[in-house]
Amino acid sequence: MAADRRGQKRKAHEPLQSPPPHRRKRNPSSSASTIGFKEEALPTAQQHPDLPPRLFSHPKETIHNLLQGHATLSSNIIAQDKRIFLCRLRCVFADGGEIIGTEGRATSRKAAEKAAYVHFAVKFGHNETLKSRLAVLQIDKVDSSVLKEQKDAKLDIYNYAARFDAIPEISERILLRSHRQKGGKIYEVTVKLSAQDIEATARGTNPTTAEVAAALRFKEAAEKYQAKNGDQSLVIKDSTALTTENSGKFFEFYKMKNPGAVVDVRINYGEGRTAQRKQSSGQHPTQITLDGKLIGQEVTATTKQQSEELAFLTAAIELKTQNPTLFPEFVQALAAGNGVILKPVKPITLNIDEESQLIMRETLLNARKAGLPDKVEDLLSDEQEVSRAKQFRRQLSRQELAERTRHLEHTFAAYRTDPRHSELRSKKDELPLNQYRARVLDLVSNNSYSIVVGATGSGKTTQVPQILLEDAILKGSGATCNVICTQPRRIAATSVARRVAAERGERLQDSVGYHVRFDTKLPSYGGSITNCNTVRTKS
């Protein structure tokens, strides 16, 4: 005897009884309802290249986002013949107009729903009423190299607007949201400068891509505006205007003029989860306070440093508007300090004991007895100084001129193509005088005497000599061009020479040098720039 699965005894020769009908396993392949049923092939993005691929990869989520506020979409899934499901979609426009319906049939609820949404996506793309909504799916693509190169794109926009004492309006919004798919959001960034009626919009799968793409479009629009209004090139930074580089110094100057003024940086992260989310996502909402009151606009950038620089710039523009006479004084102080605000030095009282005073008196008396004059100017006469300088002035032979010209051409070509000097070249190009290079050359070429007038810091001292020398080098006569630039003070002559040499990527005494009393570092003669101070004649 043996026991079957129900525990009842049976004889060994008796067959097993089959289980009752409610316990039998069903075989889907044997179901009469699925015999002969074949799921249809769904439309693909390749078959409809005029439609965004996102409609086919994430149809349900994308369609619901696109229709939000414009139409109502309802779905109904029913089972047909036990193993076949039918999904019906019905779209009703908000204005009560056209009704669109689609169906999808498959062996599972999920597949039937997807089939219905894909069919609806195709109708969506060919419906004139809905087609305008597809514009939000057009994403701007930016190469990784461009993203890296344009990492300061937002700063460039603010610096450009600051030239006109304006602040750009930059807004960001999320067009599509996805809680299931990673990277399913679409961001839209709009950059607007009302003063020039410029507006640029771009979209991307992340805020950085959208922002850089919008910035590039803004720059193109700004270039067109400049060309239309007389300026041939686009200048992002201007030394005579507020920028992210000098706005902090502008507040230092304000504090010098207003002792006791308190300038502080305020970062508003908020509280709780909002603060954590902003910090983790790299958002740093920053604004400046002056004497406890907010000034400028709250600005958000990808780094704390950029956020602070932009906040200082917007605050400086507002402060400049409130105090119109302050900025011209600041520009003069900046030029006097060679780009640095020189703070007033407080007098120091130094107590010198009698023994030290006695030593100082004896040293001065011994120096006078040795013949040292009281005035420094009498140490070397003007005639001796001039005669000593004549030994450096001599005419070059034709062969020397040709060799020197070739050397200058090679050096200048290397400077223009060397990527290490790209930052130097861009800083030079930003100076206002370089925007009028052609006019300066035309003025000097057609007149015996020329007067160039420009604002402080525009580049008259540093750029005009370089413009003349570089033009001669490009024309093949560089060795015959020797420029002398006079300065009222010796310290100005030496500092300008060092700065010009640095701008040209050279060492002092290559093609740039100076000649002042008791300190001479002349450049290689034949295609050079020599800075010197004027000699005061005795009346």
XYZ file of C-alpha atoms in Angstrom:
539
model
C 0.000 0.000 0.000
C 1.145 3.561 -0.664
C -0.209 6.957 0.245
C -1.093 9.541 -2.350
C -0.703 13.308 -1.906
C -4.026 13.597 -0.061
C -2.889 11.085 2.555
C -5.394 8.379 1.473
C -4.201 4.814 1.163
C -4.149 3.233 -2.238
C -2.953 0.002 -3.690
C 0.426 0.003 -5.400
C -1.116 -1.104 -8.718
C -3.755 1.689 -8.682
C -2.949 4.878 -10.697
C -2.619 8.309 -9.028
C -5.741 10.405 -9.117
C -5.527 13.807 -10.819
C -5.836 16.926 -8.579
C -9.126 18.796 -8.485
C -9.691 21.493 -11.123
C -9.045 24.475 -8.779
C -5.550 23.113 -7.994
C -4.468 22.398 -11.521
C -1.677 24.668 -12.956
C -2.701 26.664 -15.961
C -0.494 26.762 -19.001
C -0.744 30.216 -20.701
C 0.348 28.783 -23.991
C -2.571 26.405 -23.929
C -5.135 29.140 -23.292
C -7.496 29.511 -26.143
C -7.557 33.291 -25.632
C -3.830 33.741 -26.452
C -3.650 31.282 -29.296
C -2.911 33.219 -32.465
C -2.414 36.560 -30.630
C 0.788 38.423 -31.504
C 1.812 41.714 -29.921
C 2.159 44.455 -32.511
C 5.486 46.158 -33.201
C 5.460 49.622 -31.641
C 6.590 52.766 -33.484
C 10.194 53.738 -32.771
C 12.196 56.947 -32.694
C 14.082 55.801 -35.819
C 10.809 55.599 -37.729
C 9.885 59.137 -36.603
C 13.121 61.178 -36.663
C 11.117 64.421 -36.565
C 9.932 63.612 -33.029
C 12.083 63.835 -29.867
C 13.460 60.406 -28.810
C 12.253 61.066 -25.276
C 8.649 60.543 -26.434
C 9.504 56.912 -27.162
C 11.920 56.187 -24.304
C 9.720 57.652 -21.524
C 6.320 58.103 -23.208
C 3.992 58.156 -20.180
C 6.013 60.513 -18.033
C 6.889 62.857 -20.904
C 3.341 63.122 -22.243
C 1.842 63.857 -18.827
C 4.420 66.621 -18.236
C 3.775 68.156 -21.652
C 0.008 68.135 -21.261
C 0.004 69.592 -17.751
C -2.235 72.657 -17.712
C -3.213 72.226 -21.376
C -5.236 69.003 -21.509
C -6.533 66.140 -19.387
C -5.361 62.598 -20.124
C -7.211 59.577 -18.725
C -6.440 55.873 -19.125
C -8.493 52.713 -18.686
C -7.121 49.159 -18.715
C -9.448 46.183 -19.106
C -8.799 42.448 -19.443
C -9.946 40.764 -22.650
C -10.267 37.005 -22.924
C -8.463 36.497 -19.579
C -4.833 36.897 -20.843
C -5.110 39.902 -23.154
C -5.243 43.471 -21.814
C -6.521 46.555 -23.574
C -5.491 50.098 -22.561
C -7.492 53.053 -23.838
C -6.189 56.654 -23.589
C -8.440 59.666 -23.925
C -7.136 63.251 -24.187
C -9.516 66.193 -23.713
C -8.227 69.743 -24.242
C -8.734 72.314 -21.506
C -10.748 74.538 -23.824
C -13.124 71.650 -24.547
C -11.911 71.283 -28.129
C -10.563 68.237 -29.906
C -10.563 64.789 -28.256
C -7.745 62.348 -29.062
C -7.916 58.646 -28.266
C -5.540 55.692 -28.721
C -5.430 52.019 -27.796
C -2.770 49.504 -26.908
C -3.197 45.731 -26.626
C -0.709 43.273 -25.044
C -0.441 40.210 -22.788
C 0.335 42.345 -19.700
C -1.084 45.523 -18.238
C 2.247 47.360 -18.340
C 2.931 46.449 -21.984
C -0.600 47.447 -23.020
C -0.242 50.815 -21.291
C 3.126 51.474 -22.936
C 1.710 50.569 -26.367
C -1.154 53.030 -25.892
C 1.209 55.834 -24.843
C 3.608 55.214 -27.747
C 0.718 55.385 -30.206
C -0.423 58.567 -28.506
C 3.121 59.997 -28.820
C 2.949 59.593 -32.603
C -0.423 61.354 -32.698
C 0.970 63.985 -30.333
C 3.762 64.837 -32.738
C 1.438 65.228 -35.719
C -1.306 67.179 -33.997
C -1.011 70.904 -34.776
C -2.444 71.919 -31.399
C 0.016 69.833 -29.419
C 3.070 70.196 -31.646
C 4.043 73.542 -30.092
C 4.471 71.810 -26.737
C 7.310 69.688 -28.155
C 9.620 72.703 -28.176
C 10.421 72.096 -24.503
C 12.007 68.759 -25.444
C 14.597 70.407 -27.725
C 17.790 70.127 -25.659
C 20.958 72.125 -26.363
C 24.046 69.924 -26.464
C 27.365 71.358 -25.273
C 30.701 69.531 -25.560
C 32.621 68.824 -22.387
C 35.545 70.906 -23.683
C 33.224 73.904 -24.171
C 31.783 73.409 -20.679
C 35.283 73.503 -19.243
C 36.272 76.524 -21.324
C 33.099 78.432 -20.411
C 33.179 77.697 -16.678
C 33.077 81.460 -16.007
C 30.276 82.149 -18.505
C 27.978 83.565 -15.834
C 30.693 85.962 -14.653
C 31.232 87.110 -18.246
C 27.553 88.028 -18.596
C 27.529 90.038 -15.365
C 30.799 91.797 -16.302
C 29.429 92.716 -19.721
C 26.230 94.140 -18.233
C 28.219 96.051 -15.591
C 29.836 98.119 -18.361
C 26.412 99.717 -18.788
C 25.661 99.854 -15.035
C 23.081 97.126 -15.544
C 22.420 93.754 -13.917
C 21.282 90.824 -16.078
C 18.220 88.786 -15.207
C 19.037 85.055 -15.095
C 16.180 82.678 -14.362
C 16.069 78.893 -14.175
C 13.110 76.528 -14.189
C 12.461 72.821 -14.547
C 10.313 72.002 -17.568
C 10.003 68.247 -17.052
C 10.336 66.293 -13.848
C 11.073 62.601 -13.425
C 10.978 60.858 -10.085
C 11.771 57.437 -11.512
C 14.317 57.980 -14.248
C 17.767 59.281 -13.410
C 18.556 62.476 -15.332
C 14.948 62.734 -16.453
C 14.658 66.483 -15.778
C 14.914 69.203 -18.405
C 16.181 72.594 -17.226
C 15.564 75.899 -18.989
C 17.772 78.948 -18.351
C 16.918 82.418 -19.638
C 19.381 85.338 -19.685
C 17.900 88.793 -20.221
C 19.462 92.262 -20.430
C 16.631 94.765 -20.729
C 18.951 97.736 -21.359
C 19.909 96.260 -24.753
C 16.743 94.238 -25.367
C 18.718 90.970 -25.397
C 17.183 87.688 -24.304
C 18.654 84.203 -24.716
C 17.108 80.875 -23.683
C 18.572 77.358 -23.685
C 17.650 73.950 -22.308
C 19.712 71.055 -20.973
C 19.559 67.907 -18.911
C 21.374 69.675 -16.051
C 21.579 73.323 -14.875
C 25.223 73.802 -15.908
C 24.681 72.737 -19.522
C 21.580 74.916 -19.851
C 23.391 77.908 -18.309
C 26.448 77.646 -20.569
C 24.298 77.189 -23.686
C 22.214 80.256 -22.742
C 25.401 82.264 -22.065
C 26.810 81.389 -25.500
C 23.597 82.526 -27.166
C 23.641 85.709 -25.101
C 27.197 86.495 -26.217
C 26.214 86.017 -29.868
C 23.298 88.403 -29.411
C 25.535 90.916 -27.602
C 28.085 90.815 -30.443
C 25.329 91.585 -32.940
C 24.166 94.452 -30.762
C 27.694 95.876 -30.521
C 28.235 95.589 -34.264
C 24.908 97.287 -34.958
C 25.697 100.156 -32.576
C 29.189 100.923 -33.853
C 31.501 98.705 -31.777
C 33.175 95.996 -33.856
C 34.145 93.657 -31.037
C 32.620 92.466 -27.793
C 34.448 93.570 -24.632
C 33.555 91.533 -21.562
C 35.710 93.381 -19.044
C 36.553 97.063 -19.117
C 39.167 98.567 -16.826
C 37.123 101.774 -16.624
C 33.987 99.955 -15.470
C 33.030 97.794 -12.515
C 33.947 94.122 -12.826
C 34.053 91.063 -10.597
C 37.773 91.770 -10.137
C 37.549 95.355 -8.856
C 34.122 95.470 -7.170
C 35.616 94.254 -3.887
C 38.262 96.988 -4.114
C 35.480 99.500 -4.743
C 34.048 98.671 -1.327
C 37.530 98.964 0.227
C 37.728 102.464 -1.252
C 34.252 103.250 0.109
C 35.364 102.177 3.592
C 38.403 104.456 3.307
C 36.113 107.369 2.441
C 33.619 106.404 5.142
C 35.498 105.199 8.244
C 33.359 102.933 10.355
C 31.372 101.497 7.438
C 30.761 97.753 7.817
C 30.623 95.502 4.729
C 29.655 91.879 5.198
C 28.839 88.818 3.059
C 25.566 87.009 3.761
C 24.906 83.448 2.513
C 21.235 82.520 2.822
C 20.934 78.739 2.833
C 17.616 78.770 4.669
C 16.792 76.182 7.311
C 16.298 72.448 7.656
C 16.182 70.260 4.567
C 16.178 73.261 2.250
C 19.574 74.337 3.583
C 20.979 70.822 3.261
C 19.681 70.496 -0.286
C 21.171 73.833 -1.374
C 24.574 73.068 0.121
C 24.698 69.543 -1.302
C 23.700 70.765 -4.788
C 26.340 73.508 -4.788
C 23.928 76.437 -4.469
C 25.214 79.428 -2.489
C 22.663 82.288 -2.428
C 24.864 85.274 -1.545
C 24.143 88.954 -0.930
C 26.153 91.877 0.492
C 25.184 93.940 3.506
C 26.364 97.515 4.032
C 26.006 98.781 7.590
C 23.533 95.975 8.256
C 21.307 96.735 5.229
C 21.091 94.510 2.148
C 22.508 96.028 -1.028
C 22.592 94.615 -4.539
C 20.913 91.373 -5.512
C 21.056 87.853 -4.120
C 23.127 85.807 -6.563
C 23.682 82.066 -6.817
C 26.660 80.462 -8.562
C 28.294 77.032 -8.602
C 31.051 78.005 -6.147
C 31.147 80.192 -3.057
C 33.867 82.365 -4.593
C 31.870 83.086 -7.750
C 28.726 83.754 -5.710
C 30.621 86.251 -3.574
C 32.211 87.983 -6.587
C 28.845 88.373 -8.312
C 27.190 89.603 -5.123
C 29.905 92.259 -4.695
C 29.450 93.312 -8.332
C 25.679 93.808 -8.065
C 26.157 95.672 -4.769
C 28.879 97.867 -6.288
C 26.605 98.806 -9.208
C 23.897 99.909 -6.776
C 26.432 101.812 -4.653
C 27.796 103.529 -7.780
C 24.255 104.586 -8.708
C 23.695 106.012 -5.228
C 27.081 107.853 -5.198
C 27.863 109.027 -8.794
C 31.021 110.935 -7.803
C 32.570 108.024 -5.926
C 33.477 105.823 -8.899
C 35.620 108.401 -10.821
C 37.636 108.938 -7.633
C 37.996 105.152 -7.298
C 39.321 104.817 -10.880
C 41.930 107.508 -10.214
C 42.989 105.859 -6.949
C 43.221 102.483 -8.706
C 45.441 103.940 -11.435
C 47.640 105.697 -8.880
C 48.152 102.427 -7.031
C 48.821 100.452 -10.234
C 45.691 98.351 -9.727
C 45.808 98.379 -5.918
C 43.993 100.682 -3.514
C 46.732 102.272 -1.416
C 45.483 102.733 2.109
C 46.684 105.828 3.990
C 49.650 105.103 6.212
C 49.305 106.247 9.777
C 52.296 108.143 11.217
C 54.455 106.170 13.618
C 56.164 107.805 16.556
C 59.659 106.450 17.026
C 61.650 107.284 20.130
C 65.386 107.484 19.413
C 67.784 107.585 22.319
C 70.479 110.263 22.579
C 73.314 107.859 21.786
C 71.692 106.856 18.474
C 71.064 110.504 17.588
C 74.733 111.284 18.230
C 75.826 108.435 15.931
C 73.526 109.698 13.169
C 74.879 113.270 13.444
C 78.483 112.090 13.302
C 77.752 109.921 10.246
C 76.155 112.865 8.410
C 79.091 115.168 9.272
C 81.636 112.622 8.060
C 79.715 112.212 4.813
C 79.745 115.970 4.191
C 83.446 116.153 4.930
C 84.006 113.397 2.358
C 82.327 115.577 -0.292
C 78.796 114.135 -0.376
C 76.458 116.989 -1.389
C 73.209 117.654 0.419
C 71.063 117.263 -2.695
C 70.825 113.948 -4.554
C 70.303 115.764 -7.877
C 73.842 117.160 -7.684
C 75.495 113.721 -7.581
C 75.599 113.454 -11.340
C 75.172 116.346 -13.738
C 72.719 116.230 -16.587
C 75.572 116.477 -19.108
C 77.285 113.394 -17.672
C 74.016 111.411 -17.690
C 73.284 112.287 -21.321
C 76.822 111.511 -22.482
C 76.696 108.113 -20.776
C 73.464 107.259 -22.564
C 74.927 108.092 -26.001
C 77.123 104.998 -25.962
C 73.985 102.825 -26.275
C 72.717 104.649 -29.376
C 74.217 103.504 -32.644
C 72.954 102.767 -36.138
C 72.491 99.111 -37.114
C 73.786 97.808 -40.433
C 71.392 96.463 -43.065
C 72.295 92.897 -42.178
C 71.782 93.564 -38.459
C 68.416 95.198 -39.198
C 67.284 92.194 -41.256
C 68.381 89.703 -38.583
C 66.765 91.757 -35.825
C 63.518 92.027 -37.842
C 63.376 88.247 -38.347
C 63.999 87.710 -34.641
C 61.156 90.092 -33.732
C 58.776 88.405 -36.195
C 59.591 84.950 -34.808
C 59.210 86.097 -31.190
C 55.905 87.878 -31.860
C 54.466 84.903 -33.792
C 55.411 82.563 -30.933
C 53.752 84.907 -28.420
C 50.510 85.009 -30.423
C 50.241 81.210 -30.707
C 51.616 80.097 -27.337
C 48.676 78.795 -25.217
C 50.560 79.768 -22.053
C 50.117 83.428 -22.997
C 46.400 83.167 -23.839
C 45.409 84.857 -20.574
C 47.901 87.690 -21.170
C 46.539 88.222 -24.684
C 42.924 88.259 -23.503
C 43.711 90.814 -20.782
C 45.419 93.056 -23.338
C 42.493 92.782 -25.736
C 40.078 93.860 -23.004
C 41.782 97.275 -22.624
C 39.813 100.053 -24.401
C 42.806 101.337 -26.437
C 43.102 97.992 -28.220
C 39.530 98.412 -29.458
C 40.761 101.488 -31.383
C 43.998 99.990 -32.725
C 43.223 100.859 -36.354
C 42.334 104.466 -35.513
C 45.517 104.931 -33.477
C 47.682 103.588 -36.313
C 45.901 105.777 -38.870
C 46.313 108.844 -36.658
C 50.051 108.314 -36.072
C 50.795 107.357 -39.694
C 49.152 110.440 -41.215
C 50.346 113.103 -38.792
C 53.686 114.391 -37.560
C 52.276 114.963 -34.109
C 49.369 113.030 -32.646
C 47.420 113.403 -29.399
C 45.611 110.362 -28.043
C 43.058 111.137 -25.337
C 41.619 108.391 -23.143
C 40.351 107.742 -19.661
C 42.674 106.703 -16.870
C 43.434 103.005 -17.158
C 42.425 102.794 -20.826
C 45.936 101.731 -21.876
C 47.469 104.926 -23.297
C 50.844 104.350 -21.639
C 51.105 100.574 -21.970
C 49.223 99.829 -25.212
C 50.007 102.650 -27.687
C 53.785 101.846 -27.799
C 52.978 98.147 -28.266
C 50.450 98.914 -31.014
C 53.110 100.898 -32.952
C 55.851 98.284 -32.475
C 53.613 95.309 -33.325
C 52.342 97.055 -36.470
C 55.937 97.594 -37.618
C 56.789 93.933 -36.903
C 53.822 92.716 -38.954
C 54.871 95.005 -41.842
C 58.412 93.593 -41.809
C 60.139 96.711 -40.457
C 60.171 95.932 -36.760
C 63.889 96.668 -36.261
C 63.446 100.261 -37.435
C 60.760 101.046 -34.856
C 62.128 102.314 -31.537
C 59.534 103.854 -29.230
C 60.389 106.123 -26.304
C 57.754 106.596 -23.619
C 58.335 109.344 -21.053
C 57.029 109.340 -17.496
C 56.979 112.136 -14.901
C 58.500 109.924 -12.197
C 61.225 107.305 -12.273
C 59.133 104.786 -10.357
C 56.418 105.109 -13.008
C 58.942 104.469 -15.812
C 60.359 101.333 -14.182
C 56.967 99.889 -13.181
C 55.444 100.509 -16.638
C 58.436 98.839 -18.325
C 58.096 95.754 -16.149
C 54.355 95.556 -16.777
C 54.702 95.906 -20.577
C 57.428 93.250 -20.634
C 55.161 90.921 -18.648
C 52.255 91.590 -21.039
C 54.492 90.610 -23.969
C 55.642 87.434 -22.224
C 59.261 88.671 -22.212
C 62.017 89.353 -19.776
C 62.963 92.941 -19.107
C 65.599 94.188 -21.604
C 64.438 91.925 -24.472
C 62.374 94.419 -26.428
C 61.247 96.502 -23.438
C 63.410 98.398 -20.969
C 63.804 101.654 -19.072
C 66.320 104.443 -18.544
C 66.181 106.510 -15.355
C 68.815 108.258 -13.294
C 71.204 105.794 -11.603
C 69.275 102.794 -12.962
C 69.446 101.828 -16.624
C 68.068 98.630 -18.121
C 67.899 99.356 -21.828
C 66.242 96.955 -24.288
C 68.002 95.351 -27.236
C 68.261 98.168 -29.748
C 66.367 97.769 -33.003
C 62.647 97.298 -32.425
C 62.189 98.340 -28.824
C 60.192 100.274 -26.250
C 62.165 102.410 -23.792
C 60.495 104.029 -20.803
C 62.268 106.985 -19.211
C 61.541 109.852 -16.861
C 61.714 113.501 -17.884
C 64.721 115.570 -16.815
C 63.979 118.794 -14.997
C 66.166 121.677 -16.208
C 67.507 124.274 -13.826
C 66.187 127.768 -14.368
